[in-house]
XYZ file of C-alpha atoms in Angstrom:
752
model
C 93.080 -14.095 0.482
C 90.022 -14.723 -1.682
C 86.923 -15.633 0.287
C 85.067 -18.832 -0.617
C 81.341 -19.539 -0.614
C 80.335 -23.206 -0.404
C 76.711 -23.979 -1.341
C 77.301 -27.081 -3.430
C 74.427 -28.958 -1.804
C 72.044 -26.307 -3.142
C 73.336 -26.226 -6.732
C 72.554 -28.979 -9.184
C 75.587 -30.123 -11.101
C 75.398 -30.776 -14.774
C 75.249 -34.425 -15.765
C 77.660 -34.241 -18.692
C 80.827 -36.319 -18.126
C 83.083 -33.474 -19.161
C 81.915 -31.256 -16.306
C 81.121 -33.791 -13.582
C 84.423 -33.004 -11.880
C 83.858 -29.242 -11.890
C 83.491 -27.540 -8.545
C 80.186 -25.654 -8.360
C 80.420 -22.042 -9.389
C 79.843 -21.015 -5.787
C 83.260 -22.484 -4.946
C 84.928 -19.922 -7.196
C 86.754 -16.979 -5.614
C 84.629 -13.880 -5.206
C 86.712 -12.011 -7.798
C 85.960 -14.649 -10.446
C 82.261 -14.743 -9.519
C 81.985 -10.967 -9.874
C 83.701 -11.145 -13.246
C 81.415 -13.932 -14.496
C 78.220 -12.201 -13.342
C 79.185 -8.894 -14.948
C 80.392 -10.502 -18.179
C 77.274 -12.652 -18.643
C 75.012 -9.650 -17.962
C 76.923 -7.404 -20.377
C 76.375 -9.977 -23.145
C 72.625 -10.371 -22.335
C 71.530 -13.406 -20.322
C 69.012 -14.733 -22.806
C 71.446 -14.832 -25.744
C 73.421 -17.848 -24.580
C 72.066 -21.227 -25.667
C 73.758 -24.368 -26.941
C 72.180 -24.050 -30.381
C 73.437 -20.461 -30.927
C 76.754 -21.330 -32.548
C 77.231 -17.740 -33.682
C 77.974 -16.827 -30.046
C 80.729 -19.417 -29.705
C 83.546 -16.845 -30.057
C 82.098 -14.768 -27.187
C 81.743 -17.889 -25.062
C 85.351 -18.845 -25.856
C 86.501 -15.409 -24.670
C 84.651 -15.929 -21.397
C 86.212 -19.370 -20.940
C 89.761 -18.184 -21.706
C 89.521 -15.210 -19.356
C 88.082 -17.380 -16.573
C 90.907 -19.933 -16.857
C 93.505 -17.162 -16.913
C 92.003 -15.491 -13.838
C 91.837 -18.786 -11.905
C 95.474 -19.584 -12.693
C 96.595 -16.107 -11.693
C 94.715 -16.220 -8.374
C 95.972 -19.720 -7.575
C 99.605 -18.645 -8.024
C 99.119 -15.742 -5.616
C 97.323 -17.828 -2.974
C 99.487 -18.760 0.029
C 97.091 -21.478 1.186
C 98.232 -24.765 -0.317
C 94.803 -26.422 -0.117
C 93.055 -23.495 -1.782
C 95.762 -23.342 -4.418
C 95.269 -27.019 -5.259
C 91.508 -26.542 -5.487
C 91.906 -23.642 -7.883
C 94.357 -25.540 -10.071
C 91.979 -28.514 -10.201
C 89.064 -26.264 -11.178
C 91.203 -24.607 -13.840
C 92.247 -28.003 -15.198
C 88.683 -29.292 -15.336
C 87.418 -26.143 -17.067
C 90.152 -26.494 -19.699
C 88.409 -29.704 -20.763
C 85.575 -27.511 -22.062
C 87.744 -25.773 -24.666
C 85.904 -27.689 -27.370
C 82.512 -26.680 -25.883
C 82.738 -23.031 -24.831
C 79.007 -22.485 -25.216
C 78.336 -25.239 -22.663
C 80.472 -23.343 -20.159
C 78.655 -20.028 -20.820
C 75.250 -21.690 -20.449
C 76.393 -23.420 -17.229
C 77.553 -20.106 -15.733
C 74.266 -18.433 -16.677
C 72.137 -21.203 -15.169
C 74.082 -21.492 -11.918
C 74.061 -17.737 -11.326
C 70.315 -17.768 -11.894
C 69.877 -20.588 -9.366
C 71.889 -18.701 -6.774
C 69.617 -15.711 -7.130
C 66.646 -18.008 -6.726
C 68.022 -19.076 -3.352
C 67.396 -15.566 -2.082
C 64.059 -15.355 -3.812
C 65.506 -12.922 -6.324
C 65.279 -14.733 -9.635
C 64.237 -12.195 -12.286
C 61.389 -12.959 -14.650
C 62.131 -12.540 -18.325
C 60.204 -9.512 -19.546
C 57.800 -10.241 -22.347
C 59.035 -9.179 -25.735
C 56.205 -6.880 -26.694
C 56.401 -4.444 -29.604
C 55.984 -1.540 -27.207
C 58.881 -2.797 -25.120
C 61.138 -3.020 -28.176
C 60.174 0.451 -29.331
C 60.803 2.017 -25.996
C 64.489 2.934 -25.985
C 64.696 5.446 -23.167
C 63.689 2.756 -20.658
C 65.568 -0.132 -22.297
C 66.466 -1.616 -18.903
C 63.065 -2.006 -17.302
C 64.665 -2.471 -13.921
C 67.942 -1.107 -12.543
C 71.291 -2.658 -13.377
C 71.252 -6.416 -12.865
C 74.972 -6.159 -12.197
C 74.126 -4.242 -9.042
C 71.693 -6.975 -8.030
C 74.300 -9.655 -8.618
C 76.826 -7.677 -6.630
C 74.368 -7.228 -3.770
C 73.328 -10.895 -3.793
C 76.946 -12.021 -3.704
C 77.623 -9.757 -0.767
C 74.649 -11.163 1.126
C 75.864 -14.688 0.409
C 79.289 -13.704 1.693
C 77.784 -12.333 4.901
C 75.929 -15.588 5.408
C 79.091 -17.581 4.719
C 81.050 -15.534 7.270
C 78.339 -16.100 9.845
C 78.500 -19.839 9.240
C 82.285 -19.798 9.506
C 82.097 -17.794 12.715
C 79.642 -20.327 14.086
C 81.978 -23.186 13.226
C 84.993 -21.397 14.697
C 83.045 -20.524 17.839
C 82.040 -24.157 18.293
C 85.656 -25.218 17.817
C 86.789 -22.518 20.245
C 84.267 -23.632 22.841
C 85.460 -27.217 22.463
C 89.142 -26.308 22.795
C 88.431 -24.144 25.825
C 86.633 -27.064 27.410
C 89.628 -29.293 26.678
C 91.999 -26.743 28.148
C 89.900 -26.408 31.300
C 89.870 -30.201 31.559
C 93.674 -30.198 31.605
C 93.935 -27.647 34.410
C 93.083 -30.206 37.142
C 95.754 -32.827 36.166
C 98.352 -30.086 35.745
C 97.819 -28.868 39.314
C 97.497 -32.361 40.818
C 100.421 -33.957 39.023
C 102.648 -30.936 39.039
C 102.922 -30.901 35.251
C 104.764 -28.026 33.613
C 102.252 -25.484 32.271
C 104.737 -24.809 29.500
C 104.455 -28.384 28.256
C 104.543 -28.298 24.432
C 101.097 -29.866 23.998
C 99.502 -27.515 26.503
C 101.257 -24.535 24.963
C 100.126 -25.614 21.525
C 96.538 -25.797 22.741
C 96.755 -22.301 24.229
C 98.171 -20.926 21.010
C 95.393 -22.586 19.016
C 92.770 -21.074 21.312
C 94.307 -17.629 20.891
C 94.369 -18.066 17.132
C 90.722 -19.097 17.110
C 89.772 -16.071 19.206
C 91.659 -13.824 16.820
C 89.972 -15.389 13.777
C 86.507 -14.985 15.300
C 87.154 -11.292 16.026
C 88.565 -10.742 12.527
C 85.517 -12.345 10.931
C 83.209 -10.301 13.174
C 84.910 -7.113 12.000
C 84.654 -8.187 8.387
C 81.009 -9.156 8.808
C 80.192 -5.715 10.191
C 81.944 -4.048 7.248
C 80.162 -6.276 4.755
C 76.794 -5.625 6.369
C 77.362 -1.893 6.054
C 78.367 -2.317 2.415
C 75.236 -4.408 1.795
C 72.967 -1.747 3.271
C 74.718 0.944 1.201
C 74.310 -1.134 -1.954
C 70.671 -1.868 -1.134
C 70.060 1.846 -0.647
C 71.572 2.595 -4.063
C 69.599 -0.148 -5.806
C 66.355 0.997 -4.186
C 67.008 4.603 -5.173
C 67.338 3.459 -8.778
C 64.182 1.399 -8.451
C 62.173 4.349 -7.121
C 63.482 6.366 -10.054
C 62.313 3.644 -12.461
C 58.875 3.545 -10.849
C 58.562 7.311 -11.280
C 59.749 6.984 -14.885
C 57.074 4.355 -15.552
C 54.371 6.654 -14.181
C 55.744 9.570 -16.189
C 55.768 7.575 -19.417
C 52.230 6.410 -18.661
C 51.309 10.092 -18.375
C 52.984 10.922 -21.703
C 51.189 8.040 -23.428
C 48.070 10.236 -23.399
C 49.596 12.335 -26.187
C 50.850 9.345 -28.138
C 54.325 8.740 -26.726
C 55.449 5.080 -26.769
C 54.865 3.328 -23.468
C 55.833 -0.125 -22.220
C 53.065 -0.956 -19.782
C 54.688 -4.228 -18.642
C 55.144 -4.018 -14.862
C 56.525 -7.516 -14.321
C 60.222 -6.491 -14.420
C 59.616 -3.758 -11.856
C 57.587 -6.153 -9.714
C 60.464 -8.657 -9.800
C 62.868 -5.930 -8.766
C 60.652 -4.894 -5.841
C 60.442 -8.503 -4.666
C 64.211 -8.900 -4.988
C 64.923 -5.877 -2.819
C 62.335 -6.956 -0.260
C 64.016 -10.367 -0.060
C 67.472 -8.846 0.370
C 66.157 -6.448 3.017
C 64.677 -9.382 4.945
C 67.923 -11.382 4.746
C 69.944 -8.450 6.046
C 67.519 -7.825 8.906
C 67.842 -11.498 9.856
C 71.640 -11.236 9.833
C 71.479 -8.212 12.123
C 69.214 -10.124 14.503
C 71.806 -12.905 14.746
C 74.519 -10.524 15.901
C 74.954 -10.545 19.675
C 75.583 -6.813 19.836
C 72.841 -4.923 17.923
C 73.767 -2.255 15.353
C 71.002 0.380 15.697
C 72.224 2.495 12.790
C 71.921 -0.314 10.237
C 68.658 -1.577 11.719
C 67.142 1.895 11.426
C 68.309 2.317 7.823
C 66.881 -1.048 6.827
C 63.591 -0.176 8.502
C 63.309 3.085 6.562
C 64.239 1.391 3.290
C 61.597 -1.239 3.950
C 58.927 1.380 4.609
C 59.759 3.327 1.439
C 59.753 0.149 -0.646
C 56.397 -1.024 0.711
C 54.776 2.377 0.220
C 56.245 2.934 -3.262
C 55.038 -0.359 -4.730
C 51.425 0.720 -5.319
C 50.825 1.566 -8.988
C 47.759 2.656 -10.949
C 48.169 0.099 -13.723
C 45.082 1.146 -15.683
C 44.273 4.812 -15.244
C 40.685 6.035 -15.017
C 39.534 8.037 -18.045
C 41.019 11.507 -17.762
C 37.735 13.090 -18.750
C 34.947 11.724 -16.554
C 31.284 12.573 -16.895
C 29.258 12.516 -13.701
C 26.683 9.751 -13.344
C 28.601 7.580 -15.843
C 30.457 4.333 -15.079
C 34.180 3.914 -15.502
C 36.821 1.421 -14.383
C 40.410 1.543 -13.162
C 42.947 -1.004 -11.914
C 45.462 -0.567 -9.094
C 48.317 -3.037 -8.761
C 50.521 -3.805 -5.773
C 53.981 -4.958 -6.813
C 54.643 -6.765 -3.520
C 51.317 -8.579 -3.619
C 52.822 -12.038 -3.217
C 54.413 -10.889 0.040
C 51.189 -9.576 1.596
C 50.401 -11.362 4.849
C 47.556 -13.819 4.492
C 44.423 -13.560 6.595
C 42.561 -10.292 6.573
C 41.834 -9.133 2.978
C 43.295 -5.823 1.872
C 40.572 -3.372 0.815
C 41.571 -0.433 -1.362
C 39.455 2.695 -1.126
C 39.196 5.453 -3.729
C 38.257 9.073 -3.137
C 38.339 12.110 -5.372
C 40.618 15.005 -4.404
C 41.152 18.461 -5.820
C 44.399 20.162 -6.785
C 45.033 21.615 -3.332
C 44.524 18.259 -1.621
C 46.851 16.610 -4.146
C 49.579 19.010 -3.040
C 49.170 17.939 0.588
C 48.980 14.154 0.413
C 50.987 13.851 3.604
C 48.066 15.209 5.591
C 44.611 13.704 5.871
C 42.392 15.104 3.072
C 39.908 17.647 4.365
C 36.410 18.102 3.032
C 35.157 15.653 0.458
C 35.075 17.362 -2.918
C 33.011 14.657 -4.553
C 30.981 11.555 -3.920
C 32.139 8.294 -5.485
C 29.958 5.228 -5.934
C 31.472 1.716 -5.852
C 34.739 3.134 -4.568
C 36.157 0.063 -2.780
C 37.858 -3.046 -4.192
C 39.702 -6.012 -2.698
C 43.337 -6.615 -3.557
C 43.314 -10.052 -5.230
C 46.219 -12.204 -6.407
C 46.177 -13.838 -9.838
C 48.381 -16.940 -9.797
C 48.529 -17.114 -13.605
C 49.691 -13.560 -14.268
C 51.476 -13.359 -10.884
C 49.948 -9.945 -10.316
C 48.007 -8.599 -7.354
C 45.378 -6.047 -8.346
C 42.276 -4.246 -7.143
C 39.876 -3.550 -9.997
C 37.178 -0.892 -9.652
C 34.752 -2.005 -12.361
C 31.702 0.212 -11.915
C 32.921 3.357 -10.224
C 30.983 6.546 -10.787
C 31.147 10.176 -9.666
C 27.734 11.015 -8.242
C 28.462 14.677 -7.593
C 31.413 17.052 -7.552
C 32.206 20.145 -5.527
C 34.177 22.717 -7.483
C 36.616 25.278 -6.145
C 36.228 28.992 -6.674
C 37.369 29.689 -10.225
C 40.145 32.149 -10.960
C 39.479 34.860 -13.532
C 38.192 33.431 -16.780
C 38.905 29.824 -15.803
C 36.146 27.450 -16.898
C 34.963 24.242 -15.235
C 36.756 22.219 -17.908
C 40.093 23.647 -16.742
C 39.744 22.426 -13.134
C 41.760 19.265 -12.442
C 41.055 16.553 -9.889
C 42.576 13.125 -9.162
C 41.557 9.835 -7.587
C 43.401 8.881 -4.404
C 43.717 5.141 -3.712
C 44.689 4.035 -0.200
C 44.795 0.949 2.030
C 46.460 -0.484 5.121
C 48.702 -3.440 4.402
C 50.871 -5.935 6.294
C 53.825 -7.669 4.659
C 54.912 -11.173 5.654
C 57.792 -10.924 8.098
C 56.849 -7.404 9.193
C 54.958 -6.848 12.409
C 53.894 -3.275 11.640
C 51.076 -2.547 9.169
C 51.796 0.193 6.634
C 49.474 2.733 5.043
C 49.948 2.869 1.275
C 48.456 5.384 -1.159
C 48.800 6.556 -4.740
C 47.030 9.164 -6.859
C 45.882 8.830 -10.431
C 46.780 11.095 -13.316
C 44.811 14.364 -13.369
C 41.187 14.079 -14.424
C 38.638 16.669 -15.523
C 35.055 16.151 -14.380
C 32.267 17.232 -16.731
C 28.490 17.114 -16.450
C 27.579 17.210 -20.144
C 28.994 15.662 -23.305
C 29.376 19.095 -24.909
C 32.205 19.815 -22.443
C 34.237 16.794 -23.532
C 36.321 18.542 -26.189
C 37.405 21.417 -23.938
C 38.139 19.034 -21.071
C 40.333 16.943 -23.366
C 42.263 20.090 -24.308
C 43.055 20.622 -20.614
C 44.350 17.047 -20.359
C 46.435 17.344 -23.542
C 48.094 20.548 -22.313
C 48.756 18.956 -18.922
C 50.271 15.766 -20.357
C 52.359 17.547 -22.962
C 53.876 20.393 -21.004
C 53.969 19.465 -17.313
C 57.284 18.576 -15.673
C 57.928 15.240 -13.980
C 58.539 16.619 -10.476
C 55.979 19.390 -10.585
C 53.729 20.576 -7.813
C 50.295 19.086 -8.658
C 49.003 20.091 -11.176
C 51.081 23.047 -12.303
C 51.616 23.666 -16.024
C 53.208 26.570 -17.932
C 50.952 29.190 -19.444
C 53.050 29.418 -22.621
C 55.281 26.991 -24.511
C 57.442 27.266 -27.660
C 55.663 26.378 -30.880
C 58.131 23.521 -31.557
C 56.837 21.773 -28.420
C 53.243 22.413 -29.417
C 53.795 21.080 -32.925
C 55.562 17.986 -31.587
C 52.539 17.346 -29.356
C 50.065 17.842 -32.207
C 52.014 15.495 -34.456
C 52.376 12.827 -31.757
C 48.703 13.030 -30.831
C 47.571 12.983 -34.455
C 49.637 9.928 -35.442
C 48.659 7.991 -32.318
C 44.944 8.765 -32.644
C 44.838 7.965 -36.353
C 47.185 4.995 -35.738
C 49.533 5.877 -38.556
C 53.261 6.249 -39.100
C 52.752 9.086 -41.576
C 53.689 12.284 -39.739
C 52.615 15.833 -40.396
C 55.206 17.440 -42.690
C 56.814 20.869 -42.397
C 54.210 22.404 -44.729
C 51.458 21.167 -42.430
C 53.420 22.535 -39.496
C 53.788 25.965 -41.081
C 50.094 26.255 -41.869
C 49.104 25.157 -38.358
C 51.423 27.819 -36.923
C 49.972 30.488 -39.215
C 46.509 29.477 -38.053
C 47.104 29.402 -34.300
C 49.102 32.671 -34.306
C 46.805 34.353 -36.853
C 49.819 35.284 -39.011
C 48.869 34.215 -42.538
C 51.623 36.347 -44.136
C 54.450 35.097 -41.889
C 56.922 32.921 -43.826
C 59.761 32.647 -41.299
C 60.418 30.076 -38.572
C 57.723 29.825 -35.906
C 59.560 27.284 -33.693
C 60.674 29.683 -30.948
C 57.513 31.777 -30.803
C 55.519 31.117 -27.640
C 51.987 29.825 -27.937
C 49.627 30.325 -25.006
C 46.935 28.162 -23.496
C 44.443 30.806 -24.585
C 45.515 30.531 -28.225
C 45.258 26.750 -27.966
C 41.743 26.450 -26.598
C 40.257 29.592 -25.051
C 40.222 32.148 -27.846
C 38.134 31.436 -30.937
C 39.920 31.634 -34.271
C 39.396 34.863 -36.271
C 36.116 34.755 -38.158
C 35.185 31.411 -36.569
C 33.065 30.147 -33.712
C 35.560 27.509 -32.542
C 39.052 27.316 -31.044
C 42.212 25.934 -32.621
C 42.030 22.713 -30.604
C 38.351 22.144 -31.395
C 39.152 22.464 -35.101
C 42.268 20.242 -34.928
C 40.518 17.573 -32.854
C 37.726 17.482 -35.425
C 40.282 16.721 -38.143
C 41.779 13.933 -35.997
C 38.389 12.384 -35.397
C 37.481 12.462 -39.096
C 40.865 10.973 -40.073
C 40.650 8.239 -37.440
C 37.186 7.127 -38.539
C 37.308 7.580 -42.314
C 40.725 8.624 -43.654
C 43.343 6.461 -41.924
C 44.461 4.546 -45.015
C 44.297 7.575 -47.318
C 46.473 9.566 -44.923
C 48.918 6.731 -44.219
C 49.565 6.273 -47.940
C 50.222 9.981 -48.479
C 47.083 10.591 -50.562
C 45.943 13.530 -48.420
C 47.937 16.746 -48.495
C 46.294 17.733 -45.227
C 46.837 21.150 -43.703
C 47.588 23.680 -46.447
C 47.089 27.417 -46.783
C 45.526 29.274 -49.691
C 48.768 30.764 -50.989
C 50.566 27.434 -50.884
C 47.641 25.764 -52.634
C 47.814 28.460 -55.328
C 51.558 27.910 -55.812
C 51.480 24.162 -56.268
C 48.340 23.840 -58.429
C 48.819 26.695 -60.850
C 49.795 25.694 -64.359
C 48.953 22.088 -63.580
C 46.758 20.338 -66.141
C 43.041 20.835 -65.767
C 41.559 18.175 -63.501
C 44.594 18.053 -61.179
C 43.375 17.920 -57.581
C 44.492 17.412 -54.014
C 42.787 16.578 -50.727
C 43.051 18.963 -47.817
C 41.385 19.462 -44.465
C 38.689 22.097 -44.306
C 39.703 25.389 -42.769
C 36.207 26.685 -42.080
C 34.385 23.604 -40.838
C 35.187 21.291 -37.926
C 35.960 17.790 -39.151
C 35.770 18.247 -42.916
C 37.908 17.293 -45.912
C 37.647 19.085 -49.234
C 38.889 18.664 -52.803
C 40.739 21.530 -54.489
C 41.174 21.152 -58.257
C 42.226 23.023 -61.411
C 39.689 23.815 -64.140
C 39.571 26.058 -67.198
C 38.125 29.548 -67.317
C 36.003 30.869 -70.168
C 38.901 32.988 -71.479
C 41.309 30.046 -71.674
C 43.005 30.600 -68.339
C 42.873 28.423 -65.232
C 41.000 28.584 -61.988
C 41.175 26.688 -58.705
C 37.868 25.453 -57.358
C 37.071 23.931 -53.980
C 34.291 21.461 -53.328
C 32.234 21.819 -50.172
C 33.853 19.764 -47.377
C 32.808 16.198 -46.690
C 32.130 15.531 -43.004
C 31.825 12.305 -41.013
C 28.119 12.246 -41.815
C 28.828 12.496 -45.546
C 31.492 9.791 -45.499
C 29.241 7.500 -43.469
C 26.840 7.622 -46.420
C 29.430 7.260 -49.211
C 33.160 6.801 -48.754
C 35.780 9.211 -50.045
C 37.041 6.894 -52.781
C 33.572 6.532 -54.307
C 33.005 10.285 -54.131
C 36.287 10.902 -55.969
C 35.211 8.399 -58.653
C 31.854 10.164 -58.987
C 33.316 13.600 -59.750
C 34.213 13.790 -63.453
C 36.001 17.146 -63.216
C 38.928 15.662 -61.258
C 41.304 13.322 -63.067
C 44.850 13.516 -61.658
C 45.895 13.452 -58.016
C 48.632 16.016 -57.549
C 51.136 15.974 -59.088
C 50.391 13.559 -61.980
C 48.771 10.345 -60.654
C 45.651 9.147 -62.534
C 42.916 9.028 -59.947
C 41.584 5.632 -60.985
C 45.012 4.053 -60.487
C 45.449 5.636 -57.060
C 41.946 5.265 -55.652
C 40.687 2.188 -57.490
C 41.050 -0.096 -54.498
C 38.843 2.259 -52.460
C 35.975 2.012 -54.975
C 32.975 -0.027 -53.878
C 31.918 -3.017 -55.936
C 28.787 -2.564 -58.100
C 25.638 -3.608 -56.344
C 24.070 -6.881 -57.359
C 20.532 -6.765 -58.722
C 18.064 -6.918 -55.836
C 15.636 -9.829 -55.708
C 12.010 -9.405 -56.670
C 12.646 -7.637 -59.957
C 13.542 -4.299 -58.393
C 15.827 -1.894 -60.218
C 19.043 -1.275 -58.210
C 19.515 2.215 -56.804
C 22.870 3.883 -56.089
C 23.913 7.175 -54.589
C 26.310 9.407 -56.501
C 28.097 12.638 -55.742
C 27.336 15.591 -58.020
C 29.124 18.922 -57.980
C 26.967 22.004 -58.536
C 24.597 21.316 -61.448
C 26.854 18.608 -62.917
C 24.844 15.928 -64.675
C 21.501 17.752 -64.487
C 19.286 17.457 -67.551
C 19.651 20.386 -69.944
C 22.686 21.857 -68.267
C 25.643 22.533 -70.544
C 28.044 23.793 -67.928
C 28.300 24.470 -64.228
C 27.075 28.001 -63.660
C 29.321 30.019 -61.425
C 27.390 31.843 -58.776
C 28.967 34.885 -57.078
C 29.732 32.831 -54.038
C 31.666 30.319 -56.184
C 33.960 32.777 -57.891
C 37.385 31.158 -57.936
C 40.786 32.767 -58.099
C 41.816 33.043 -61.746
C 45.330 31.959 -62.601
C 46.913 33.735 -65.552
C 48.564 31.434 -68.105
C 51.515 33.807 -68.194
C 52.183 33.544 -64.463
C 55.587 32.325 -63.249
C 55.839 28.671 -62.214
C 56.937 28.040 -58.608
C 58.722 24.848 -57.539
C 56.124 22.526 -56.058
C 55.878 22.143 -52.248
C 58.416 24.824 -51.405
C 58.040 28.235 -49.832
C 60.297 30.204 -52.185
C 59.295 33.645 -50.957
C 57.421 35.214 -48.041
C 53.755 34.428 -48.349
C 51.455 37.301 -49.050
C 48.315 38.131 -47.144
C 46.466 34.829 -46.819
C 42.797 34.407 -46.171
C 42.180 31.939 -43.375
C 38.931 30.794 -44.990
C 39.414 28.502 -47.934
C 35.733 27.761 -48.277
C 34.202 31.090 -47.290
C 35.821 33.758 -45.136
C 35.149 37.147 -43.669
C 36.553 38.973 -46.715
C 34.743 36.849 -49.274
C 37.486 37.107 -51.940
C 37.937 33.348 -52.019
C 34.654 32.057 -50.745
C 34.017 28.917 -52.686
C 31.106 27.148 -51.106
C 27.499 27.490 -50.213
C 24.485 25.288 -50.686
C 24.318 26.118 -54.402
C 27.847 24.812 -54.986
C 27.654 21.912 -52.570
C 28.353 18.294 -53.364
C 24.856 16.832 -53.331
C 23.218 13.414 -53.529
C 20.490 13.037 -56.171
C 18.046 10.155 -56.642
C 15.580 10.172 -59.567
C 12.525 9.226 -57.529
C 10.105 9.746 -60.435
C 11.925 7.191 -62.606
C 12.148 4.884 -59.648
C 8.399 5.033 -59.001
C 7.579 4.508 -62.682
C 9.623 1.315 -62.820
C 8.424 -0.248 -59.594
C 6.661 -3.588 -60.165
C 2.985 -3.582 -59.465
């Protein structure tokens, strides 16, 4: 027979006349309640509202299925009273056939109120763009259906206890009545088998049987509740780990929903359920050690797993410099009042991070301002400890292995405290470590330290031993990391294309003539940031990071709109520009200089052929003085952005407005970009110095389809602007883009 839960005094009924006669939802059979909870959750709680008429068909389906289920259960119920109740409920609900949405909204609201009774009402997660983008964690906390199922079971346990209490009181009363009849029976010689006396005995026996049956059922339900709680908590711990892992991956540009409120709500829900179950076990006359022990362990794990580093410290930290970090406790509202909770931070090395269970040994560093009080914010409903002015005064490094540098050594911050939760007598020690950090002593080490962090974030595994990473990874993983990091740093949706990818692979593997697929070739940490590139004084990462920095500060819009070709090799450049009209140009990142962008363009040779020239790269310093759009406008030799876009149409909006005449009668002065001897008095052409000799393109050469690798690339020089072989060295000071101001004319025209 279906079990009933009566909590009508706790549930507000709706005031509408059509539903005033409805029994509260908590008077429904358990089977119907399970169905309603699961159905509402599967359709999304927040969707149902009276004004959303488009959901009326779904609400009608819910109403029809509920009525059908109630009628079916009532027909199978042997208890006449229960059957009549079910039929009356079914009849009253039928009155809502013209308002199915009202029924769906009522079910949603009442289920929410029931969860509130156990302190388990979920907060609606904020609809942030990051949350919407993040698909692999679309349910920020484990299945709500499991929560509903667990809450209903706890309510059923409580209902059984109340029924047992009522039956026990009735049994005690009947026993007292029976004992009161024993004296008259013996004195008056009444027949013990008298029908009334026999009926009383039978009733007492029935009550005893019912109490035992309910006790057995309560034990079974309690065990099921603990099992369900264990499963829900296991999912929660998994979600907490996933949040930390996604926070780790955010370093290389992966999407990350930093909202912790759903997980905090889930922690509080499970803590509330755990407390209710422990109370139920206390009310049982015969203790159940097995369940008490399991609940105690679950409680300990939950309390110790709820500490999160909400805002990580910078992963590259310079000694003697200030930084901040925020640690959040997800059960903060449940912390016992009285003594404040003080969180302490200490720095640990890789070996200590692998042995967090034991007390850290020697201090490997000295932290300043390394304590903070856990404080509750009533507005945000979060409990955090914020370290605002922490600093590493000194660091003790481990013995380095082989060629390992100081920028490859990883540390972490360990946060710990002792905490007491309301309703728990025992204080618990909680601790959590930060993401890996690299400690430097000079700004010149920043780039190499960041490379260590990038490799760690991109290629470590979620359940690794701290802080193990592979020595080699497939190029496809490396390229994915470079693309993700580039787009996130530049804050653009324009990805690196497969031509960019191919050139980057040729560069890092030093295989300029390789035209096949690089994706499965392994790239090592050394190739990434330990070994300098051939003919260069810098590593691959140092060069790539320089391009990112330049693009972030000066080229974001140009790149996002596809105006920059980007990473391109010499042979590919030759293929796509040859036989293009003179003045056709494209923008590409410098191959020989860190953080530079250059212009490659087609011009005529003296014998009527074509040549490809490259202008000395513009760096951050150059673009701080005059932006790229103005420089492109200044250069008369370039007219069409590849393939055929007039430069003034494409770049016009990047041109600066003409300067207004300065006050005081001064003549306005402007800076302009000149290429070689362009624009100099008496010059008829740009003289080609030996270091500017371009590659000549024969007019009779075959035309290749643009932007496609049609054949294996030949030997390619890595230096587009000046390389070790010198066959395509295009730039030195004589051929540089230079800024000229006619100071003599300026002085002559100055007012006296």
